[in-house]
Amino acid sequence: MKFVMTFVWAFILGQVLCYVISSMTSTAFNVGTASIFGVIIFILVSLIGSVSITPPPATDER
């Protein structure tokens, strides 16, 4: 579920970011390019999340 929501938010934010950038540069908004950008954001965020999370140290409670 974590990856599904990450993909949804990365896709939405990628679309918004590409729309704003295309509007600022006075170029046409391309949905395909924005979708690819959203997938790239998803991959980067997923990799950062999986690398940065460390498991808690094991304690020996006897």
XYZ file of N, CA and C in Angstrom, residues 8-57:
150
model
N 0.961 7.206 -6.623
C -0.120 8.165 -6.892
C 0.360 9.592 -6.658
N 1.004 9.831 -5.519
C 1.470 11.188 -5.221
C 2.598 11.619 -6.147
N 3.499 10.712 -6.490
C 4.581 11.059 -7.417
C 4.012 11.397 -8.786
N 2.996 10.651 -9.220
C 2.371 10.923 -10.513
C 1.687 12.292 -10.506
N 0.930 12.577 -9.457
C 0.228 13.866 -9.368
C 1.219 15.022 -9.301
N 2.218 14.906 -8.437
C 3.187 15.992 -8.299
C 4.045 16.150 -9.552
N 4.330 15.056 -10.249
C 5.057 15.143 -11.515
C 4.253 15.885 -12.570
N 2.949 15.615 -12.628
C 2.080 16.320 -13.574
C 2.025 17.813 -13.262
N 1.863 18.138 -11.993
C 1.774 19.544 -11.584
C 3.081 20.269 -11.873
N 4.196 19.650 -11.529
C 5.494 20.281 -11.746
C 5.760 20.513 -13.232
N 5.461 19.541 -14.062
C 5.660 19.719 -15.503
C 4.713 20.766 -16.073
N 3.495 20.846 -15.558
C 2.565 21.871 -16.025
C 3.077 23.264 -15.684
N 3.553 23.436 -14.462
C 4.062 24.744 -14.040
C 5.299 25.121 -14.848
N 6.205 24.176 -15.045
C 7.416 24.468 -15.815
C 7.076 24.792 -17.262
N 6.157 24.048 -17.864
C 5.785 24.341 -19.250
C 5.062 25.677 -19.358
N 4.311 26.040 -18.349
C 3.642 27.338 -18.354
C 4.645 28.475 -18.209
N 5.646 28.283 -17.372
C 6.655 29.322 -17.175
C 7.540 29.510 -18.406
N 7.770 28.442 -19.158
C 8.618 28.533 -20.343
C 7.821 28.753 -21.620
N 6.513 28.897 -21.506
C 5.613 29.135 -22.646
C 5.713 28.035 -23.701
N 5.770 26.802 -23.249
C 5.753 25.658 -24.155
C 4.486 24.852 -23.906
N 4.210 23.935 -24.816
C 3.012 23.110 -24.696
C 3.210 22.050 -23.611
N 2.151 21.784 -22.860
C 2.188 20.760 -21.814
C 2.056 19.400 -22.468
N 2.997 18.501 -22.174
C 3.002 17.167 -22.749
C 2.743 16.156 -21.633
N 1.627 15.456 -21.725
C 1.237 14.506 -20.679
C 2.205 13.324 -20.623
N 2.701 12.887 -21.770
C 3.632 11.759 -21.802
C 4.922 12.058 -21.070
N 5.477 13.226 -21.323
C 6.703 13.628 -20.640
C 6.463 13.770 -19.145
N 5.335 14.335 -18.771
C 5.014 14.505 -17.356
C 4.819 13.149 -16.676
N 4.247 12.187 -17.381
C 4.063 10.852 -16.807
C 5.399 10.158 -16.583
N 6.299 10.288 -17.543
C 7.638 9.711 -17.386
C 8.349 10.362 -16.208
N 8.194 11.667 -16.071
C 8.800 12.384 -14.956
C 8.224 11.891 -13.626
N 6.921 11.630 -13.584
C 6.296 11.097 -12.371
C 6.823 9.723 -12.004
N 7.057 8.883 -13.000
C 7.605 7.547 -12.743
C 9.038 7.657 -12.224
N 9.810 8.586 -12.782
C 11.183 8.792 -12.306
C 11.176 9.263 -10.852
N 10.269 10.170 -10.517
C 10.147 10.630 -9.130
C 9.794 9.458 -8.216
N 8.870 8.604 -8.655
C 8.473 7.438 -7.865
C 9.657 6.512 -7.603
N 10.452 6.246 -8.628
C 11.601 5.359 -8.473
C 12.615 5.958 -7.502
N 12.896 7.246 -7.651
C 13.863 7.892 -6.761
C 13.393 7.902 -5.313
N 12.132 8.234 -5.094
C 11.602 8.274 -3.726
C 11.579 6.876 -3.115
N 11.225 5.875 -3.898
C 11.203 4.502 -3.388
C 12.605 4.021 -3.030
N 13.585 4.346 -3.869
C 14.961 3.951 -3.575
C 15.490 4.649 -2.331
N 15.227 5.928 -2.214
C 15.679 6.670 -1.036
C 15.009 6.117 0.220
N 13.727 5.814 0.128
C 13.006 5.269 1.281
C 13.500 3.897 1.699
N 13.838 3.054 0.737
C 14.292 1.707 1.090
C 15.729 1.698 1.604
N 16.544 2.640 1.162
C 17.937 2.693 1.605
C 18.060 3.374 2.961
N 17.257 4.393 3.201
C 17.426 5.191 4.413
C 16.798 4.578 5.661
N 15.890 3.654 5.510
C 15.241 3.044 6.672
C 16.143 1.936 7.207
N 16.548 2.094 8.445
C 17.376 1.073 9.076
C 16.549 0.340 10.124
N 16.740 -0.962 10.225
C 15.983 -1.706 11.236
C 16.471 -1.350 12.635
N 15.586 -1.436 13.615
C 16.010 -1.141 14.995
C 17.019 -2.185 15.463
N 17.934 -1.789 16.319
C 18.934 -2.756 16.797
C 18.279 -3.847 17.641
